[in-house]
Coordinates of C-alpha atoms (C1' of nucleotides) in Angstrom, one line a residue:
Chain A
M829 CA 0.0 0.0 0.0
T830 CA 2.5 2.6 1.2
P831 CA 5.1 2.7 -1.5
K832 CA 8.6 2.4 -0.1
V833 CA 10.4 5.7 0.2
T834 CA 13.3 4.2 -1.6
K835 CA 11.2 3.7 -4.6
K836 CA 11.7 6.4 -7.1
S837 CA 8.1 6.2 -7.8
A838 CA 7.0 8.2 -4.7
A839 CA 8.9 11.2 -5.7
T840 CA 7.8 11.2 -9.3
R841 CA 4.2 10.7 -8.2
A842 CA 4.4 13.7 -5.9
H843 CA 6.1 15.8 -8.6
I844 CA 3.4 14.9 -11.1
L845 CA 0.7 15.7 -8.7
E846 CA 2.2 19.0 -7.7
T847 CA 2.7 20.0 -11.3
A848 CA -0.8 19.0 -12.3
L849 CA -2.4 20.9 -9.5
G850 CA -0.5 24.0 -10.6
L851 CA -1.7 23.6 -14.2
F852 CA -5.2 22.9 -13.1
Q853 CA -5.3 26.0 -11.1
E854 CA -3.9 28.0 -14.0
H855 CA -5.9 26.6 -16.9
G856 CA -8.7 24.7 -15.3
F857 CA -9.1 20.9 -15.3
E858 CA -10.6 20.4 -18.7
K859 CA -8.1 22.6 -20.5
T860 CA -5.1 21.0 -18.9
T861 CA -4.1 18.1 -21.0
M862 CA -2.2 15.0 -19.8
R863 CA 0.3 15.9 -22.4
M864 CA 0.9 19.2 -20.8
I865 CA 1.3 17.7 -17.4
A866 CA 3.8 15.1 -18.7
E867 CA 5.8 17.7 -20.6
A868 CA 5.9 20.0 -17.7
C869 CA 7.4 17.1 -15.7
D870 CA 9.9 16.3 -18.4
L871 CA 8.2 12.9 -18.8
S872 CA 6.6 11.0 -21.6
L873 CA 2.9 10.7 -21.7
G874 CA 3.1 7.1 -21.0
A875 CA 5.1 7.7 -17.8
A876 CA 2.5 10.0 -16.4
Y877 CA -0.1 7.3 -17.0
Y878 CA 2.2 4.8 -15.3
H879 CA 1.8 6.7 -12.1
F880 CA -1.8 7.8 -12.4
K881 CA -4.1 5.5 -14.2
T882 CA -6.5 8.3 -15.1
K883 CA -6.6 12.1 -15.1
E884 CA -9.3 12.0 -12.5
E885 CA -7.0 9.9 -10.2
L886 CA -4.9 13.0 -9.8
V887 CA -7.9 14.8 -8.3
L888 CA -8.7 11.9 -6.0
Q889 CA -5.1 11.9 -4.8
F890 CA -5.4 15.5 -3.9
Y891 CA -8.5 14.8 -1.9
A892 CA -6.9 12.0 -0.1
E893 CA -4.0 14.3 0.9
T894 CA -6.2 17.0 2.3
G895 CA -7.8 14.4 4.5
A896 CA -4.8 14.2 6.8
E897 CA -4.7 18.0 7.3
A898 CA -8.4 18.0 8.2
R899 CA -7.9 15.3 10.7
S900 CA -5.4 17.3 12.6
H901 CA -7.4 20.5 12.4
N902 CA -10.3 18.6 14.0
T903 CA -8.7 18.5 17.4
T904 CA -8.4 22.3 17.3
I905 CA -12.1 22.5 16.5
T906 CA -13.2 20.2 19.3
A907 CA -11.0 22.1 21.7
A908 CA -12.4 25.5 20.8
S909 CA -16.1 24.9 21.6
K910 CA -18.6 22.3 22.7
D911 CA -21.4 23.8 20.7
F912 CA -22.6 21.5 18.0
K913 CA -23.4 24.1 15.4
T914 CA -20.1 25.9 16.0
R915 CA -18.1 22.8 15.6
L916 CA -19.8 21.5 12.5
K917 CA -19.6 24.9 10.9
A918 CA -15.9 25.0 11.6
L919 CA -15.4 21.6 10.2
L920 CA -17.1 22.5 6.9
Q921 CA -15.5 25.8 6.7
F922 CA -12.1 24.3 7.1
K923 CA -12.8 22.0 4.2
F924 CA -13.9 24.9 2.1
T925 CA -10.7 26.9 3.0
Q926 CA -8.6 23.9 2.1
M927 CA -10.3 23.3 -1.3
E928 CA -10.8 27.0 -2.1
P929 CA -8.0 27.2 -4.6
F930 CA -9.3 24.1 -6.4
R931 CA -13.1 24.6 -6.3
E932 CA -13.3 23.4 -9.9
L933 CA -11.7 20.2 -9.0
A934 CA -14.3 19.6 -6.4
S935 CA -16.9 19.5 -9.2
V936 CA -14.7 17.2 -11.2
L937 CA -15.1 14.6 -8.4
A938 CA -18.7 15.4 -7.8
R939 CA -19.4 14.6 -11.4
Q940 CA -18.5 11.0 -10.6
A941 CA -20.7 11.0 -7.6
T942 CA -23.8 10.1 -9.4
D943 CA -22.7 6.7 -10.5
W944 CA -22.0 4.9 -7.3
R945 CA -20.2 2.1 -9.0
N946 CA -17.6 4.5 -10.3
P947 CA -14.5 4.1 -8.2
L948 CA -14.1 7.8 -7.9
S949 CA -17.6 8.4 -6.6
P950 CA -17.7 9.4 -2.9
F951 CA -20.3 6.6 -2.5
S952 CA -18.2 3.9 -4.1
A953 CA -16.6 0.9 -2.4
E954 CA -13.2 2.2 -3.4
T955 CA -13.6 5.5 -1.6
R956 CA -15.0 3.9 1.5
P957 CA -11.9 4.6 3.5
M958 CA -12.1 8.3 2.7
R959 CA -15.8 8.2 3.4
D960 CA -15.4 6.5 6.7
E961 CA -12.7 8.9 7.7
A962 CA -14.9 11.9 6.9
I963 CA -17.7 10.3 8.9
G964 CA -15.2 9.7 11.7
L965 CA -14.4 13.4 11.8
I966 CA -18.0 14.2 12.2
E967 CA -18.4 11.7 14.9
E968 CA -15.5 13.3 16.8
V969 CA -17.3 16.6 16.5
L970 CA -20.5 15.1 17.9
E971 CA -18.9 13.4 20.8
G972 CA -18.8 15.6 23.8
S973 CA -20.8 18.3 22.1
N974 CA -24.1 19.7 23.2
V975 CA -26.3 17.9 20.6
K976 CA -29.7 16.9 21.8
V977 CA -31.1 14.1 19.7
S978 CA -33.4 11.1 20.1
A979 CA -31.4 8.1 21.3
P980 CA -32.3 5.8 18.4
L981 CA -31.1 8.4 16.0
R982 CA -27.8 9.0 17.7
P983 CA -25.9 6.1 16.2
H984 CA -26.8 7.2 12.7
L985 CA -26.3 10.9 13.2
A986 CA -22.8 11.1 11.8
K987 CA -23.8 9.3 8.6
M988 CA -26.8 11.6 8.2
L989 CA -24.6 14.6 8.6
W990 CA -22.2 13.3 6.1
L991 CA -25.0 13.3 3.6
Y992 CA -25.9 16.8 4.7
Q993 CA -22.3 17.8 4.1
M994 CA -22.4 16.4 0.6
G995 CA -25.3 18.7 -0.1
V996 CA -23.6 21.7 1.3
I997 CA -20.5 21.0 -0.7
L998 CA -22.6 20.8 -3.9
F999 CA -24.0 24.2 -3.1
W1000 CA -20.6 25.6 -2.4
M1001 CA -19.2 24.4 -5.7
N1002 CA -22.0 26.2 -7.5
D1003 CA -22.0 29.3 -5.5
P1004 CA -21.0 32.2 -7.7
S1005 CA -21.3 34.9 -5.0
P1006 CA -18.1 36.6 -4.0
E1007 CA -16.3 34.6 -1.4
Q1008 CA -19.2 32.2 -1.4
R1009 CA -21.2 34.4 1.0
R1010 CA -24.4 32.5 0.2
T1011 CA -22.8 29.3 1.2
E1012 CA -22.1 30.9 4.6
E1013 CA -25.7 31.9 4.8
L1014 CA -26.8 28.5 3.9
L1015 CA -24.6 27.0 6.5
D1016 CA -26.0 29.2 9.3
L1017 CA -29.5 28.6 8.2
S1018 CA -29.3 24.9 7.7
L1019 CA -27.3 24.3 10.9
A1020 CA -30.0 26.2 12.9
L1021 CA -32.6 24.1 11.2
L1022 CA -30.8 20.9 11.8
H1023 CA -30.3 21.8 15.4
R1024 CA -34.0 22.5 15.9
L1025 CA -35.0 19.4 14.1
L1026 CA -32.7 17.3 16.2
Q1027 CA -34.1 18.8 19.3
A1028 CA -37.6 18.2 18.1
S1029 CA -36.6 14.5 17.5
T1030 CA -36.6 14.0 21.2
L1031 CA -40.4 14.7 21.4
P1032 CA -42.5 11.6 21.7
F1033 CA -44.5 12.9 18.8
M1034 CA -41.6 12.4 16.5
R1035 CA -40.9 8.7 17.2
R1036 CA -42.3 7.6 13.8
V1037 CA -40.4 10.2 12.0
N1038 CA -37.2 9.1 13.7
Q1039 CA -37.8 5.5 12.7
S1040 CA -38.3 6.4 9.1
A1041 CA -35.3 8.6 9.1
V1042 CA -33.1 5.8 10.5
R1043 CA -34.4 3.3 8.0
I1044 CA -33.8 5.7 5.1
V1045 CA -30.2 6.3 6.1
E1046 CA -29.8 2.5 6.3
L1047 CA -31.2 2.1 2.8
V1048 CA -28.9 4.7 1.4
E1049 CA -26.0 3.2 3.2
G1050 CA -27.0 -0.2 1.8
L1051 CA -26.8 1.0 -1.7
A1052 CA -23.2 2.2 -1.4
P1053 CA -21.4 -1.0 -2.4
T1054 CA -19.0 -2.5 0.1
E1055 CA -17.4 -5.4 -1.7
G1056 CA -17.1 -6.2 -5.4
E1057 CA -20.5 -6.3 -7.0
E1058 CA -21.8 -6.9 -10.6
P1059 CA -19.4 -8.1 -13.2
Chain B
M144 CA -38.9 27.6 -32.7
T145 CA -41.2 25.0 -34.1
P146 CA -39.4 23.9 -37.3
K147 CA -41.7 23.9 -40.3
V148 CA -43.0 20.5 -41.3
T149 CA -41.5 21.1 -44.7
K150 CA -38.1 21.2 -43.2
K151 CA -36.4 17.9 -43.7
S152 CA -34.5 18.5 -40.5
A153 CA -37.3 17.5 -38.2
A154 CA -37.7 14.1 -39.7
T155 CA -33.9 13.4 -39.7
R156 CA -33.6 14.6 -36.1
A157 CA -36.4 12.2 -35.0
H158 CA -34.8 9.4 -37.0
I159 CA -31.4 9.9 -35.4
L160 CA -32.9 10.1 -31.9
E161 CA -34.9 7.0 -32.4
T162 CA -31.9 5.1 -33.8
A163 CA -29.6 6.4 -31.0
L164 CA -32.0 5.3 -28.3
G165 CA -32.2 1.8 -29.7
L166 CA -28.4 1.6 -29.8
F167 CA -28.1 3.0 -26.3
Q168 CA -30.5 0.4 -25.1
E169 CA -28.6 -2.4 -26.9
H170 CA -25.0 -1.4 -26.1
G171 CA -25.2 1.2 -23.4
F172 CA -24.4 4.9 -23.7
E173 CA -20.7 4.7 -23.5
K174 CA -20.2 1.9 -25.9
T175 CA -22.5 3.4 -28.5
T176 CA -20.4 5.6 -30.7
M177 CA -21.5 8.6 -32.6
R178 CA -20.1 6.9 -35.7
M179 CA -22.3 3.9 -35.0
I180 CA -25.4 6.1 -34.8
A181 CA -24.5 8.0 -37.9
E182 CA -23.9 4.8 -39.9
A183 CA -27.1 3.2 -38.6
C184 CA -28.9 6.2 -40.0
D185 CA -27.0 6.1 -43.3
L186 CA -25.6 9.5 -42.5
S187 CA -22.1 10.8 -42.2
L188 CA -20.7 11.6 -38.8
G189 CA -20.8 15.3 -39.6
A190 CA -24.5 15.1 -40.4
A191 CA -25.3 13.6 -37.1
Y192 CA -23.4 16.4 -35.4
Y193 CA -25.3 18.9 -37.6
H194 CA -28.5 17.8 -35.9
F195 CA -27.2 17.2 -32.4
K196 CA -24.4 19.3 -31.1
T197 CA -23.2 16.7 -28.7
K198 CA -23.8 13.1 -27.8
E199 CA -25.4 14.2 -24.5
E200 CA -27.9 16.4 -26.3
L201 CA -29.5 13.2 -27.6
V202 CA -30.2 12.2 -24.1
L203 CA -31.6 15.6 -23.2
Q204 CA -33.9 15.5 -26.1
F205 CA -35.2 12.1 -24.9
Y206 CA -36.0 13.7 -21.6
A207 CA -37.7 16.6 -23.1
E208 CA -40.0 14.3 -25.0
T209 CA -40.9 12.1 -22.1
G210 CA -42.2 15.3 -20.4
A211 CA -45.3 15.5 -22.6
E212 CA -46.3 12.0 -21.8
A213 CA -45.9 12.6 -18.1
R214 CA -48.0 15.7 -18.3
S215 CA -50.9 13.8 -19.7
H216 CA -50.5 11.0 -17.3
N217 CA -50.8 13.5 -14.5
T218 CA -54.5 14.0 -15.0
T219 CA -55.0 10.3 -14.5
I220 CA -53.1 10.5 -11.3
T221 CA -55.0 13.5 -9.9
A222 CA -58.3 11.9 -10.8
A223 CA -57.5 8.6 -9.1
S224 CA -56.9 9.9 -5.6
K225 CA -56.8 12.9 -3.4
D226 CA -54.2 11.5 -1.1
F227 CA -51.0 13.4 -1.2
K228 CA -48.7 10.4 -0.7
T229 CA -50.6 8.3 -3.2
R230 CA -50.4 11.0 -5.8
L231 CA -46.8 11.8 -5.4
K232 CA -45.8 8.2 -5.4
A233 CA -47.8 7.6 -8.6
L234 CA -46.0 10.6 -10.1
L235 CA -42.6 9.3 -9.3
Q236 CA -43.4 5.7 -10.2
F237 CA -44.6 6.8 -13.6
K238 CA -41.4 8.6 -14.3
F239 CA -39.5 5.5 -13.3
T240 CA -41.6 3.3 -15.6
Q241 CA -41.0 5.7 -18.4
M242 CA -37.3 5.8 -18.0
E243 CA -36.9 2.1 -17.0
P244 CA -35.6 1.0 -20.4
F245 CA -33.0 3.8 -20.2
R246 CA -31.9 3.8 -16.6
E247 CA -28.3 4.3 -17.7
L248 CA -29.2 7.4 -19.6
A249 CA -30.6 8.9 -16.5
S250 CA -27.2 8.8 -14.9
V251 CA -25.7 10.3 -18.0
L252 CA -27.8 13.4 -17.4
A253 CA -27.2 13.2 -13.7
R254 CA -23.5 13.4 -14.3
Q255 CA -24.0 16.9 -15.6
A256 CA -26.1 17.8 -12.6
T257 CA -23.3 18.8 -10.4
D258 CA -22.1 21.7 -12.5
W259 CA -25.1 24.1 -12.6
R260 CA -23.6 26.1 -15.4
N261 CA -23.6 23.1 -17.6
P262 CA -26.5 23.5 -20.1
L263 CA -27.4 19.9 -19.5
S264 CA -27.7 20.2 -15.8
P265 CA -31.2 20.0 -14.4
F266 CA -30.3 23.1 -12.5
S267 CA -29.1 25.1 -15.4
A268 CA -30.7 28.2 -17.0
E269 CA -31.1 26.2 -20.2
T270 CA -33.1 23.4 -18.6
R271 CA -35.3 25.9 -16.7
P272 CA -38.4 25.1 -18.9
M273 CA -38.1 21.4 -18.2
R274 CA -37.6 22.2 -14.5
D275 CA -40.5 24.5 -14.3
E276 CA -42.7 21.9 -16.0
A277 CA -41.6 19.2 -13.6
I278 CA -42.4 21.6 -10.7
G279 CA -45.7 22.4 -12.4
L280 CA -46.6 18.7 -12.4
I281 CA -45.9 18.5 -8.7
E282 CA -48.0 21.6 -8.1
E283 CA -50.9 20.0 -9.8
V284 CA -50.6 16.9 -7.6
L285 CA -50.6 19.2 -4.6
E286 CA -53.6 21.2 -5.5
G287 CA -56.8 19.7 -4.3
S288 CA -54.9 17.0 -2.4
N289 CA -55.0 16.4 1.3
V290 CA -51.6 17.9 2.2
K291 CA -51.5 19.6 5.5
V292 CA -48.7 22.1 5.7
S293 CA -47.9 25.4 7.4
A294 CA -49.2 28.2 5.3
P295 CA -45.9 30.1 4.7
L296 CA -44.4 26.8 3.5
R297 CA -47.1 26.1 1.0
P298 CA -45.9 28.4 -1.8
H299 CA -42.5 26.7 -1.8
L300 CA -43.7 23.2 -1.4
A301 CA -43.5 22.1 -5.0
K302 CA -40.0 23.4 -5.4
M303 CA -39.0 21.5 -2.2
L304 CA -40.5 18.3 -3.5
W305 CA -38.8 18.7 -6.8
L306 CA -35.5 18.7 -4.8
Y307 CA -36.8 15.6 -3.0
Q308 CA -37.6 14.0 -6.3
M309 CA -34.0 14.6 -7.5
G310 CA -32.8 12.7 -4.5
V311 CA -35.1 9.8 -5.1
I312 CA -34.1 9.6 -8.7
L313 CA -30.4 9.5 -7.7
F314 CA -31.2 6.6 -5.5
W315 CA -33.2 4.8 -8.2
M316 CA -30.4 5.1 -10.7
N317 CA -28.1 3.4 -8.3
D318 CA -30.4 0.8 -7.0
P319 CA -29.1 -2.6 -8.0
S320 CA -31.9 -4.6 -6.3
P321 CA -34.2 -6.5 -8.7
E322 CA -36.9 -4.3 -10.1
Q323 CA -35.6 -1.6 -7.9
R324 CA -37.5 -2.9 -4.9
R325 CA -35.4 -0.8 -2.5
T326 CA -36.4 2.3 -4.3
E327 CA -40.0 1.4 -3.7
E328 CA -39.2 1.0 0.0
L329 CA -37.5 4.3 0.0
L330 CA -40.4 5.9 -1.6
D331 CA -42.9 4.6 1.0
L332 CA -40.7 5.5 3.9
S333 CA -39.7 8.9 2.7
L334 CA -43.2 9.8 1.7
A335 CA -44.5 8.8 5.1
L336 CA -41.7 10.8 6.7
L337 CA -42.4 13.8 4.5
H338 CA -46.1 13.6 5.3
R339 CA -45.5 13.6 9.0
L340 CA -43.0 16.3 8.8
L341 CA -45.4 18.5 6.8
Q342 CA -48.1 17.9 9.4
A343 CA -45.7 18.8 12.1
S344 CA -44.9 22.0 10.3
T345 CA -48.3 23.3 11.3
L346 CA -47.4 23.2 15.0
P347 CA -46.4 26.6 16.5
F348 CA -43.3 25.0 17.8
M349 CA -42.1 24.6 14.2
R350 CA -42.4 28.2 13.1
R351 CA -38.6 28.9 13.1
V352 CA -37.9 25.6 11.4
N353 CA -40.3 26.5 8.7
Q354 CA -38.7 29.9 8.2
S355 CA -35.3 28.5 7.8
A356 CA -36.6 25.9 5.4
V357 CA -38.2 28.5 3.2
R358 CA -35.1 30.6 3.1
I359 CA -33.0 27.6 2.2
V360 CA -35.1 26.7 -0.7
E361 CA -34.9 30.3 -1.8
L362 CA -31.1 30.2 -1.6
V363 CA -30.9 27.0 -3.7
E364 CA -33.3 28.5 -6.2
G365 CA -31.2 31.7 -6.3
L366 CA -28.1 29.7 -7.3
A367 CA -29.8 28.1 -10.3
P368 CA -28.9 30.7 -12.9
T369 CA -31.8 32.3 -14.8
E370 CA -30.2 34.5 -17.5
G371 CA -26.8 34.4 -19.0
E372 CA -24.1 34.7 -16.4
E373 CA -20.3 34.7 -16.4
P374 CA -18.5 35.1 -19.7
Chain C
dG611 C1' 30.9 -7.4 -10.3
dC612 C1' 27.2 -9.9 -12.5
dT613 C1' 23.0 -11.6 -13.6
dA614 C1' 17.9 -12.0 -12.7
dT615 C1' 14.1 -9.6 -11.5
dA616 C1' 11.3 -5.8 -10.8
dC617 C1' 10.4 -1.1 -11.7
dT618 C1' 10.2 3.1 -15.0
dT619 C1' 10.0 5.2 -19.2
dT620 C1' 9.4 5.7 -24.1
dG621 C1' 7.2 6.3 -28.5
dA622 C1' 3.9 5.1 -31.2
dA623 C1' -0.5 3.9 -31.8
dC624 C1' -5.9 3.7 -31.0
dA625 C1' -10.5 5.3 -30.2
dG626 C1' -14.1 8.2 -30.0
dG627 C1' -16.0 13.0 -29.4
dT628 C1' -15.9 17.2 -32.0
dT629 C1' -14.9 20.6 -35.8
dC630 C1' -14.9 22.6 -40.3
dA631 C1' -14.4 23.9 -45.2
dG632 C1' -16.7 23.0 -48.9
dA633 C1' -20.0 20.0 -51.8
dA634 C1' -24.9 18.7 -52.7
dA635 C1' -29.6 19.2 -52.3
dA636 C1' -33.7 21.9 -51.4
dA637 C1' -36.3 26.1 -51.3
dG638 C1' -37.3 30.6 -53.1
dA639 C1' -37.2 34.4 -56.3
dA640 C1' -37.3 35.8 -61.1
Chain D
dT412 C1' -36.6 27.4 -66.1
dT413 C1' -32.5 29.6 -64.2
dC414 C1' -30.2 31.9 -60.6
dT415 C1' -29.6 32.8 -55.5
dT416 C1' -29.9 31.7 -50.9
dT417 C1' -30.5 28.5 -47.2
dT418 C1' -30.4 24.1 -45.3
dT419 C1' -28.3 19.7 -45.0
dC420 C1' -24.5 16.5 -45.7
dT421 C1' -19.8 14.8 -46.6
dG422 C1' -15.0 13.6 -45.7
dA423 C1' -11.2 14.5 -43.7
dA424 C1' -9.1 16.2 -40.1
dC425 C1' -8.1 17.4 -35.0
dC426 C1' -7.7 16.6 -30.1
dT427 C1' -7.2 14.3 -26.0
dG428 C1' -7.7 10.4 -22.9
dT429 C1' -5.9 5.9 -22.8
dT430 C1' -3.2 1.6 -23.9
dC431 C1' 0.8 -1.3 -24.9
dA432 C1' 5.0 -3.6 -26.4
dA433 C1' 9.5 -2.9 -26.1
dA434 C1' 13.5 -0.6 -24.2
dG435 C1' 16.0 1.3 -20.5
dT436 C1' 17.2 1.5 -15.5
dA437 C1' 17.6 0.2 -10.9
dT438 C1' 17.9 -3.3 -7.2
dA439 C1' 18.9 -7.6 -4.9
dG440 C1' 21.0 -11.8 -4.3
dC441 C1' 25.1 -14.1 -5.0

DNA sequence: GCTATACTTTGAACAGGTTCAGAAAAAGAA
DNA sequence: TTCTTTTTCTGAACCTGTTCAAAGTATAGC
């Protein structure tokens, strides 16, 4: 899994990625050609493909790498406040800050999201580790926070919020307002709504709603393939 | 707008579309090449492109055409029952039946959904007519039904449900279970949940939640571009 | 050092979406 | 009918992602 440091490959991979990200930022994803990337690295086209099976894999790699950063930032977040909304907002905003220079790349990945069998989809079996990690971060944010939520819902809350996060990211990617101000408004609004809804979930009146909600999350989770499926 | 009947173009377009759909069904979207389509129509590649600017436009055209059928089916639906859940379920199921032979094509369109500036995205300015029509159908289903919902929410309900519909369709596209049984379960569950949530929205306790919900829908609506934007 | 093995790189191709200058056919004007 | 304009079609490219056999280079065991 982890390529030995002694292997030349690691350095070349890193170099290609770095170069590619620069070019993506400069010309955009579509207009940057694999030939450009290879040439900028003083490599042949084939060599570039030796290290990255597809152009999209470059993007995926970038995401994988931002993950580590986010994990470490998470401790800062949980230390700063116990408030659920504050924490979750900080978590999302950090992701946005991280990806800000590469907003377009986000939508490159999102494009794959709709076909869950696509290895690059955030819902695919192949990206499960990344997905689990992201859910893990949310779980960290939940633990020891002031969320009030119906007990049967609690075990599924992180997964639900991950789904919520996907939605917010989709909005963010498409937000043309300067500095994505609308995304911030959306964040505040939706977090408030979420908070109230979760509070409401503790009312006896809401038992049936909660049950359905849990089952729905399970269904969605069940669709995301875990092992190899269809030929 | 409406091409004169005398124009040869209309007939050729129709022929190309029909042929293409057949090939898509037989070989799948990716494996069907524009060259195959052209050849099957006894046309040159260039001619095919004269009628359809891109391969995806073929899919879009297909969708546009299923719209008419759905509109007429809607009267059947509203006549059959006044129950909100029953009607909405029927609406969605009809769409599924219609698209069943072309499930793969659905995901072809969905792929474009993530970039709202893409003309083929269901959120784009270009597809606004189709979107408005779909929302119109939902509105029809709501009118004269037994939905109970907080008054301030009511004017936005159809738009909200359209968003809901997008989610269900995404699920359906990725549902590998035979005959998409899970989608049916999801439908029943989520409709029940929706129903209860809408009922709950009439409680005074929910006023703030409702307000946020409305504003969120407005924000999302506001992102979907209406005129020409950016260069 | 020397060979066997594994890893990298090359260069040339392929495939399929898309474009385009100009030919052909159809429609209109006279 | 004949000439002009518009619509439709053709054939040959172009571009870019991807593949692959063969060649070059490093590494390890001896």
